[in-house]
Short mmCIF file of C-alpha atoms in Angstrom, two decimals:
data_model
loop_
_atom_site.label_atom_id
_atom_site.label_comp_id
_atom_site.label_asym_id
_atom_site.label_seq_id
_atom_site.Cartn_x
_atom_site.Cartn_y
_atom_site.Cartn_z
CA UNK A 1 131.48 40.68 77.74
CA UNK A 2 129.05 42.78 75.74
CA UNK A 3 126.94 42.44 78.99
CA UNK A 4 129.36 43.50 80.93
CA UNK A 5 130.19 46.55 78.81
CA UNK A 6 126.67 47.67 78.63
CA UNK A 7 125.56 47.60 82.71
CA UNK A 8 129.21 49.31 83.45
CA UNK A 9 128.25 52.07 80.93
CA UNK A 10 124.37 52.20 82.63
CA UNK A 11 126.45 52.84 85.80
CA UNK A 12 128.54 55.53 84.84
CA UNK A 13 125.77 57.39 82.87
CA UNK A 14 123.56 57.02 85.64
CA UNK A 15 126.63 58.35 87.97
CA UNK A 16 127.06 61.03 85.30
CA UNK A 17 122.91 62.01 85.57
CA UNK A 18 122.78 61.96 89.14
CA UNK A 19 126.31 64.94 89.69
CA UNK A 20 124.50 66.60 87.15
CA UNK A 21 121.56 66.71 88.97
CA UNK A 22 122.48 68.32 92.20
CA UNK A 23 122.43 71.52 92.63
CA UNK A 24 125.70 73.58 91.31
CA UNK A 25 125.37 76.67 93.80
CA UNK A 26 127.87 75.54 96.58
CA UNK A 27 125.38 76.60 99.28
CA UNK A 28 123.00 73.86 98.80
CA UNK A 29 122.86 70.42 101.03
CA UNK A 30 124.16 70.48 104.87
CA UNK A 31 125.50 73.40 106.85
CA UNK A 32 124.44 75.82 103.93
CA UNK A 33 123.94 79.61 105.05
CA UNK A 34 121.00 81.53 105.50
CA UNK A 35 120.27 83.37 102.45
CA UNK A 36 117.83 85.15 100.06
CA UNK A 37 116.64 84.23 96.93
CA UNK A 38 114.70 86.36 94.35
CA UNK A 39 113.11 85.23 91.01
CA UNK A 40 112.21 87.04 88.15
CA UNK A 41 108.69 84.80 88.10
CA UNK A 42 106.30 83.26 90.23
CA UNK A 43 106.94 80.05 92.21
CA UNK A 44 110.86 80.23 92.50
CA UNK A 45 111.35 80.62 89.07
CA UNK A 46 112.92 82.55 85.89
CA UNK A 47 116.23 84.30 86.76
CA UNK A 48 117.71 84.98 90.04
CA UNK A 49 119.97 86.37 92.26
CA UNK A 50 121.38 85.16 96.11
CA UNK A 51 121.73 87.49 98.84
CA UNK A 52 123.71 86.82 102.34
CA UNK A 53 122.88 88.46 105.23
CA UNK A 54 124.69 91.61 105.09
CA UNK A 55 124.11 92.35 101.66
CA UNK A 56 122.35 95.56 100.11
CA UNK A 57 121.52 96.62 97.01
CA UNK A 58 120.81 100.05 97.16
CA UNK A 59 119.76 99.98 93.12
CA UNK A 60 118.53 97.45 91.26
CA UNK A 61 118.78 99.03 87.80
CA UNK A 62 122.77 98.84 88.31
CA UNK A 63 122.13 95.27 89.36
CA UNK A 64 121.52 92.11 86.97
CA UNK A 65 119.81 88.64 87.19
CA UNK A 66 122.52 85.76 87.58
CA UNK A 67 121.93 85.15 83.62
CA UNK A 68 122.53 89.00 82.68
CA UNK A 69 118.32 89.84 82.56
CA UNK A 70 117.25 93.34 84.09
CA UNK A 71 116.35 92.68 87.34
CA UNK A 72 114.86 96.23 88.32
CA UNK A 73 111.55 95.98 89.46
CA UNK A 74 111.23 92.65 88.48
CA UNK A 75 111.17 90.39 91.02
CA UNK A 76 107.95 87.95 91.65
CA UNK A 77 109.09 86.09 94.46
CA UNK A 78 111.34 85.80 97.02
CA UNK A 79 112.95 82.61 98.62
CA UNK A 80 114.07 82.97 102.32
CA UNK A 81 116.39 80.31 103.91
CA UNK A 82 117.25 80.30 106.98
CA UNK A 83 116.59 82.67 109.98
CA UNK A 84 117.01 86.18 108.17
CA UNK A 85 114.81 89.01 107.23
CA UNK A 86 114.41 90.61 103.27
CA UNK A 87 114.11 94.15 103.58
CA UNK A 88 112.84 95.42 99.78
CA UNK A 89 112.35 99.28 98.98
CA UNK A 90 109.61 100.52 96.34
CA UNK A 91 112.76 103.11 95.55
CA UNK A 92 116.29 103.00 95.00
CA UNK A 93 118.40 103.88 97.80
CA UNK A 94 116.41 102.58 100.08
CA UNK A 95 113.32 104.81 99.75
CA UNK A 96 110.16 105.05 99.31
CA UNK A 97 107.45 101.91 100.91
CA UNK A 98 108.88 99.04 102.52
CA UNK A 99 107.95 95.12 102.47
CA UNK A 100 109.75 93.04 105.67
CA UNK A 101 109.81 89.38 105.07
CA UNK A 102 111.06 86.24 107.25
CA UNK A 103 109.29 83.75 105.30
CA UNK A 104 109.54 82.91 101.34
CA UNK A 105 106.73 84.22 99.35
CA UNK A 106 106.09 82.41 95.96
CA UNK A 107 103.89 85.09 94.44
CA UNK A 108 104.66 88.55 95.02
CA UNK A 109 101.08 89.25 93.20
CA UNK A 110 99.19 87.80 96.09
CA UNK A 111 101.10 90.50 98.31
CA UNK A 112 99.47 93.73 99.50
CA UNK A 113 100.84 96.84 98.62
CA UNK A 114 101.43 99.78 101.09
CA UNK A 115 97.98 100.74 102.04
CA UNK A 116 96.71 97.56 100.42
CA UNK A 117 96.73 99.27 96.90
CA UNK A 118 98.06 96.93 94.43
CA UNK A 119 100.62 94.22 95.46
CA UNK A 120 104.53 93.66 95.19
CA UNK A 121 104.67 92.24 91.99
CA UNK A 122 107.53 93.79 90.04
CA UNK A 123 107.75 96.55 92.68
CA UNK A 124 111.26 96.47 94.25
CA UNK A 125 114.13 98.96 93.98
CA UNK A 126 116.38 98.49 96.54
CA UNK A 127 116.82 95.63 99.27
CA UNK A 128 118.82 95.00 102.16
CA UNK A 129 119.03 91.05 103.80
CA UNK A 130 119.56 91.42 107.95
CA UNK A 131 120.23 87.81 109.81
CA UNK A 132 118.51 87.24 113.09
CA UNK A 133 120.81 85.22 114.81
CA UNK A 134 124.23 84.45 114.81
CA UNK A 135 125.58 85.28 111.53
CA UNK A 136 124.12 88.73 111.59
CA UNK A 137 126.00 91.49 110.34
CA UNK A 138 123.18 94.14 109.25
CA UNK A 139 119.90 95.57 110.85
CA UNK A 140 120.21 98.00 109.15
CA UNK A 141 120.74 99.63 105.44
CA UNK A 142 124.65 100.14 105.37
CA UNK A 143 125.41 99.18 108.77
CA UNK A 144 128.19 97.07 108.97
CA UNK A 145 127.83 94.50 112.07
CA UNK A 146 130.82 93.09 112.96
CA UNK A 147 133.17 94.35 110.05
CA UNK A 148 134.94 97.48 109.62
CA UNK A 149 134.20 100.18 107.09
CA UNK A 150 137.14 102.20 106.28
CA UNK A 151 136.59 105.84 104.32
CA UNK A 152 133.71 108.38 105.57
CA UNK A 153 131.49 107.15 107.83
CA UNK A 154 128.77 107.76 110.70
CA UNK A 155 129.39 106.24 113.61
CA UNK A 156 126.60 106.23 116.19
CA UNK A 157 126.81 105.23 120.12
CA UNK A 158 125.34 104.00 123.04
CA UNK A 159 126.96 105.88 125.41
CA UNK A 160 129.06 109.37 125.46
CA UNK A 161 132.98 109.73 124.39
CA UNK A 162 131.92 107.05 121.91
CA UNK A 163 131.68 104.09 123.50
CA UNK A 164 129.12 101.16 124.44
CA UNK A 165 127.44 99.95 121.59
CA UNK A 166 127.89 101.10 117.87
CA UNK A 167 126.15 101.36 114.72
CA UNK A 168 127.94 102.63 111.29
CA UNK A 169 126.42 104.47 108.28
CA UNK A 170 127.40 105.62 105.14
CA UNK A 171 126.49 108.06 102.69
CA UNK A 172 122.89 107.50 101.57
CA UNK A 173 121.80 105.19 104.34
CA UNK A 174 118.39 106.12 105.95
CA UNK A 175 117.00 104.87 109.30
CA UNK A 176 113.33 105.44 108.66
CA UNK A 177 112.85 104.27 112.91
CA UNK A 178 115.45 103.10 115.26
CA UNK A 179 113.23 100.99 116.90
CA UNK A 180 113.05 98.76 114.00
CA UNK A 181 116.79 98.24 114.10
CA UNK A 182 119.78 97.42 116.51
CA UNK A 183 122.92 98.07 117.58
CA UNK A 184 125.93 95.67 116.61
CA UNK A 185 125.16 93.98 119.71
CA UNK A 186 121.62 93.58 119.41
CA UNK A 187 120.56 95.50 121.85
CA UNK A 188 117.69 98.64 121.26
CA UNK A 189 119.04 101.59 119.56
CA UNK A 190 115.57 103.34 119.55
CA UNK A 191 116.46 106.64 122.28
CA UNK A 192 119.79 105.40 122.79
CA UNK A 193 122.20 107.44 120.80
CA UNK A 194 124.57 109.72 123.04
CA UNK A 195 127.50 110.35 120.70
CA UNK A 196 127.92 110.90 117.25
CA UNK A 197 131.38 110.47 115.58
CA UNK A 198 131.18 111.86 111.92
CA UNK A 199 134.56 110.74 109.59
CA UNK A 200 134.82 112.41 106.46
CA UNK A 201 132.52 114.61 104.33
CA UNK A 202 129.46 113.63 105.84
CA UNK A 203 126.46 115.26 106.97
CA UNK A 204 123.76 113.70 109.38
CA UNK A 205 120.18 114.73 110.34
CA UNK A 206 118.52 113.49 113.78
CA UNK A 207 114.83 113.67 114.04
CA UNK A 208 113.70 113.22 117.57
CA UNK A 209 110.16 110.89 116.17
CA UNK A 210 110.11 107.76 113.94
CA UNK A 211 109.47 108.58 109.84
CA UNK A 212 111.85 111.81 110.42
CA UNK A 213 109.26 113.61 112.18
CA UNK A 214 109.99 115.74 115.08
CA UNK A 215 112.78 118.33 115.79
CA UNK A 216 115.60 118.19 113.89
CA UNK A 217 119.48 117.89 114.58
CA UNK A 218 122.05 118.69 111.78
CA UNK A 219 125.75 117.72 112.26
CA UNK A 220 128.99 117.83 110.14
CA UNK A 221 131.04 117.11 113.00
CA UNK A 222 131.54 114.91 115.95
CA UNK A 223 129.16 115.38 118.97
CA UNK A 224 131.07 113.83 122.00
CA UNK A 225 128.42 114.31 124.37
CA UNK A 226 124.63 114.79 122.94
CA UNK A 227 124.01 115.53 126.56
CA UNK A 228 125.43 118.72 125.77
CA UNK A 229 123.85 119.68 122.77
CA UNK A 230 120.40 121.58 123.42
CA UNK A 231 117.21 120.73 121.58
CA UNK A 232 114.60 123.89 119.94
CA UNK A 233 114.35 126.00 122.51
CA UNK A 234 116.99 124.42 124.69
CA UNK A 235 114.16 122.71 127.14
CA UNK A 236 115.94 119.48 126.47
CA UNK A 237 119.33 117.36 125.10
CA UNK A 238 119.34 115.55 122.36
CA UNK A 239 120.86 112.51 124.40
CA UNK A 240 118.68 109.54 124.39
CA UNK A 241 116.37 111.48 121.93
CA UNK A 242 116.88 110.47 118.54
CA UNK A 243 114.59 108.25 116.65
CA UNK A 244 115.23 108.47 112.79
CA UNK A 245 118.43 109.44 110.68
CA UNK A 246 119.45 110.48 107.38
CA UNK A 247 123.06 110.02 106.44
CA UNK A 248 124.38 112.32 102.83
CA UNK A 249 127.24 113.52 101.33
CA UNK A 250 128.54 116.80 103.10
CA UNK A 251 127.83 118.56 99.71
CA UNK A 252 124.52 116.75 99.73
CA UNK A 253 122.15 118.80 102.29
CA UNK A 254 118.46 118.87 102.12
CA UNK A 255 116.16 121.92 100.97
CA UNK A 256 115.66 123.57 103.94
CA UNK A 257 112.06 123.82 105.44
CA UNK A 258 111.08 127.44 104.19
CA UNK A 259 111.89 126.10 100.77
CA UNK A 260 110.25 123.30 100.95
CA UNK A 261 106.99 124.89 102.45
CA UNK A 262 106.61 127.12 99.69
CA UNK A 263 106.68 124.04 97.13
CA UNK A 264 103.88 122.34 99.12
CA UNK A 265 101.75 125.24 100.16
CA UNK A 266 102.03 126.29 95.95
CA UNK A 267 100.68 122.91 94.66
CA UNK A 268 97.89 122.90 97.43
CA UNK A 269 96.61 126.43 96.16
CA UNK A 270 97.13 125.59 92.38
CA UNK A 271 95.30 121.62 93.23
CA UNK A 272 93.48 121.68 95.86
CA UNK A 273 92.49 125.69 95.51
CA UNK A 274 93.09 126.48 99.50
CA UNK A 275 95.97 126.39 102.18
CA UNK A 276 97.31 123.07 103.38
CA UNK A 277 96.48 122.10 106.91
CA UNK A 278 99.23 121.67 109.44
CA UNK A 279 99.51 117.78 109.07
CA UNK A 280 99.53 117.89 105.12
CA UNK A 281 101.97 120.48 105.25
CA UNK A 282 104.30 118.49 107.40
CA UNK A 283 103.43 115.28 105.47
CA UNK A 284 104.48 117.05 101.85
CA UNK A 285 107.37 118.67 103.73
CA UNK A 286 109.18 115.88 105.04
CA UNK A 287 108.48 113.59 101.35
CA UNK A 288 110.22 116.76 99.69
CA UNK A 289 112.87 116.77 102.17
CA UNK A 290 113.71 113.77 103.09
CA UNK A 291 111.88 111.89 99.90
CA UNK A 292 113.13 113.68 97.54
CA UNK A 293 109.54 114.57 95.90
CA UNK A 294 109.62 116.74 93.52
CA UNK A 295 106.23 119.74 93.11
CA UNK A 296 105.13 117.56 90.32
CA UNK A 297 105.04 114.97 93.06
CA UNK A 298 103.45 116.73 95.62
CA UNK A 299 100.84 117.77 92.96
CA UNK A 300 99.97 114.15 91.64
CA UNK A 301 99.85 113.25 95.45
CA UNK A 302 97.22 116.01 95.63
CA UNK A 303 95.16 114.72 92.92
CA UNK A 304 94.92 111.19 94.14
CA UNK A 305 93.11 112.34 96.84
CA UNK A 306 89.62 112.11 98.02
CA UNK A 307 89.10 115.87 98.33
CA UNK A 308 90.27 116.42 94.58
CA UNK A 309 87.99 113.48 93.34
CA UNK A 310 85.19 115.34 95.05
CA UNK A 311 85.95 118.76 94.32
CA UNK A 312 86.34 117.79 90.49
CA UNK A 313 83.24 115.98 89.71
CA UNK A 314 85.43 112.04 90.33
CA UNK A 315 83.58 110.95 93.61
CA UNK A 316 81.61 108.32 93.90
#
């Protein structure tokens, strides 16, 4: 009997070990979805949080760990399953460099930063997690795939009198390049835009080149037809001629060039001690702009250059 009583309570505690031993997070085993994974520490481990595809966090200092730990820029490595992409941001709002992944990485340390200066390590901001395949429902920051966002909203299209294929925005999304992205339906968006339907108080800016380079299209309302709607100049439409967007509150709008001209061309006299050539000033412009740098920004930008090294006895 005692025999008995002992291998029945072997089974049941070894029943007992075994349920505790699988995995509690109801995505695990068979059929599970594609998802994200980020760790507070190397190799998968230290706190975490799971992302779907579809998910964005636009800041990670209003986000936690599962367990309640900070979890801005603190993540060491990132666990992809499935076929989906990890979008992470050096900034909130998703701003600022960018690091694209489709396969796990178990040491953020041992990846590159921007430039290959420093690495990833404790380094992201903001993230978004697109699917590739069938579950998809983002390719880009805010857009919604095949759900419906209700309230203000950006609706871009394919074709005029808003049809054909769609993308939708919301305040604070940013499309550094189109061609990076899709439509709902997959196809390119890159070029493609025709009509613009704006719901709310919202504001949008167009640039005609990737990075938000190029001309530049402001709109608070709907544009039926871009076809009708004359570039600088008016030598051309803006249909089929869009290539980066910025999405902000209508209350939001950006410093306007002039403004942001005189910021730049001041730090390169008081810096650099002479006028800033045509690409720098466009470079500084657009981080001011569309960045959000600030002149103490632009001037710390300055002095991490070559030419300030040199001109200040720190060359080499």
């Amino acid at each position: 009997m005692n025999s008995l009583l002992r291998l029945g309570l072997a089974l049941f505690l070894g029943f007992v070990s075994i349920a505790h031993a699988q995995p509690r997070d109801r995505d695990h085993g068979p059929g599970r979805r594609a998802r994200v994974v980020l760790y507070s520490e190397a190799d998968f481990h230290g706190s975490s949080i799971v992302l779907y595809p579809g998910d964005r966090i636009q800041d990670f200092a209003t986000r936690s760990f599962d367990d309640g730990a900070a979890a801005n820029d603190r993540i060491s490595s990132v666990l992809i399953e499935g076929a989906v992409e990890f979008v992470g941001y050096s900034d909130s709002r998703y701003r600022g460099d960018s690091l694209r992944m489709t396969e796990s990485a178990s040491n953020l340390s041992n990846v590159p930063g921007p430039n290959h200066r420093g690495n990833w390590n404790d380094m992201i901001s903001s993230a978004t997690v697109v699917s590739l395949r069938g579950e998809r429902r983002d390719r880009w920051p805010g857009g919604t795939g095949h759900g419906e966002v209700r309230g203000p909203r950006v609706e871009l299209y394919s074709e005029a009198g808003y049809q054909g294929s769609r993308i939708v925005l919301t305040a604070g999304d940013r499309i550094r390049n189109l061609a990076d992205v899709g439509f709902e339906d997959n196809s390119e968006a890159n070029d493609r835009i025709s009509s613009i339907k704006i719901v709310g108080n919202l504001s949008l800016t167009a640039y005609e080149d990737g990075d938000y380079r190029g001309s530049e299209l402001q709109l608070n309302e709907s544009v039926i037809n871009l076809a009708y709607r004359q570039g600088r100049g008016g030598s051309r439409s803006w249909n089929d001629s869009i290539s980066s967007i910025v999405v902000r509150r209508g209350d939001d709008h950006p410093m306007d060039r002039p403004a942001a001209e005189t910021i730049v061309r001041r730090a390169y006299r008081d810096v650099l001690g002479r006028d800033p050539d045509p690409s720098g000033l466009a470079t500084y412009c657009r981080m001011v702009r569309e960045e959000g740098w600030t002149e103490e920004q632009v001037r710390n930008a300055l002095k991490a250059s070559e030419e300030y090294r040199k001109t200040h006895g720190h060359g080499r």
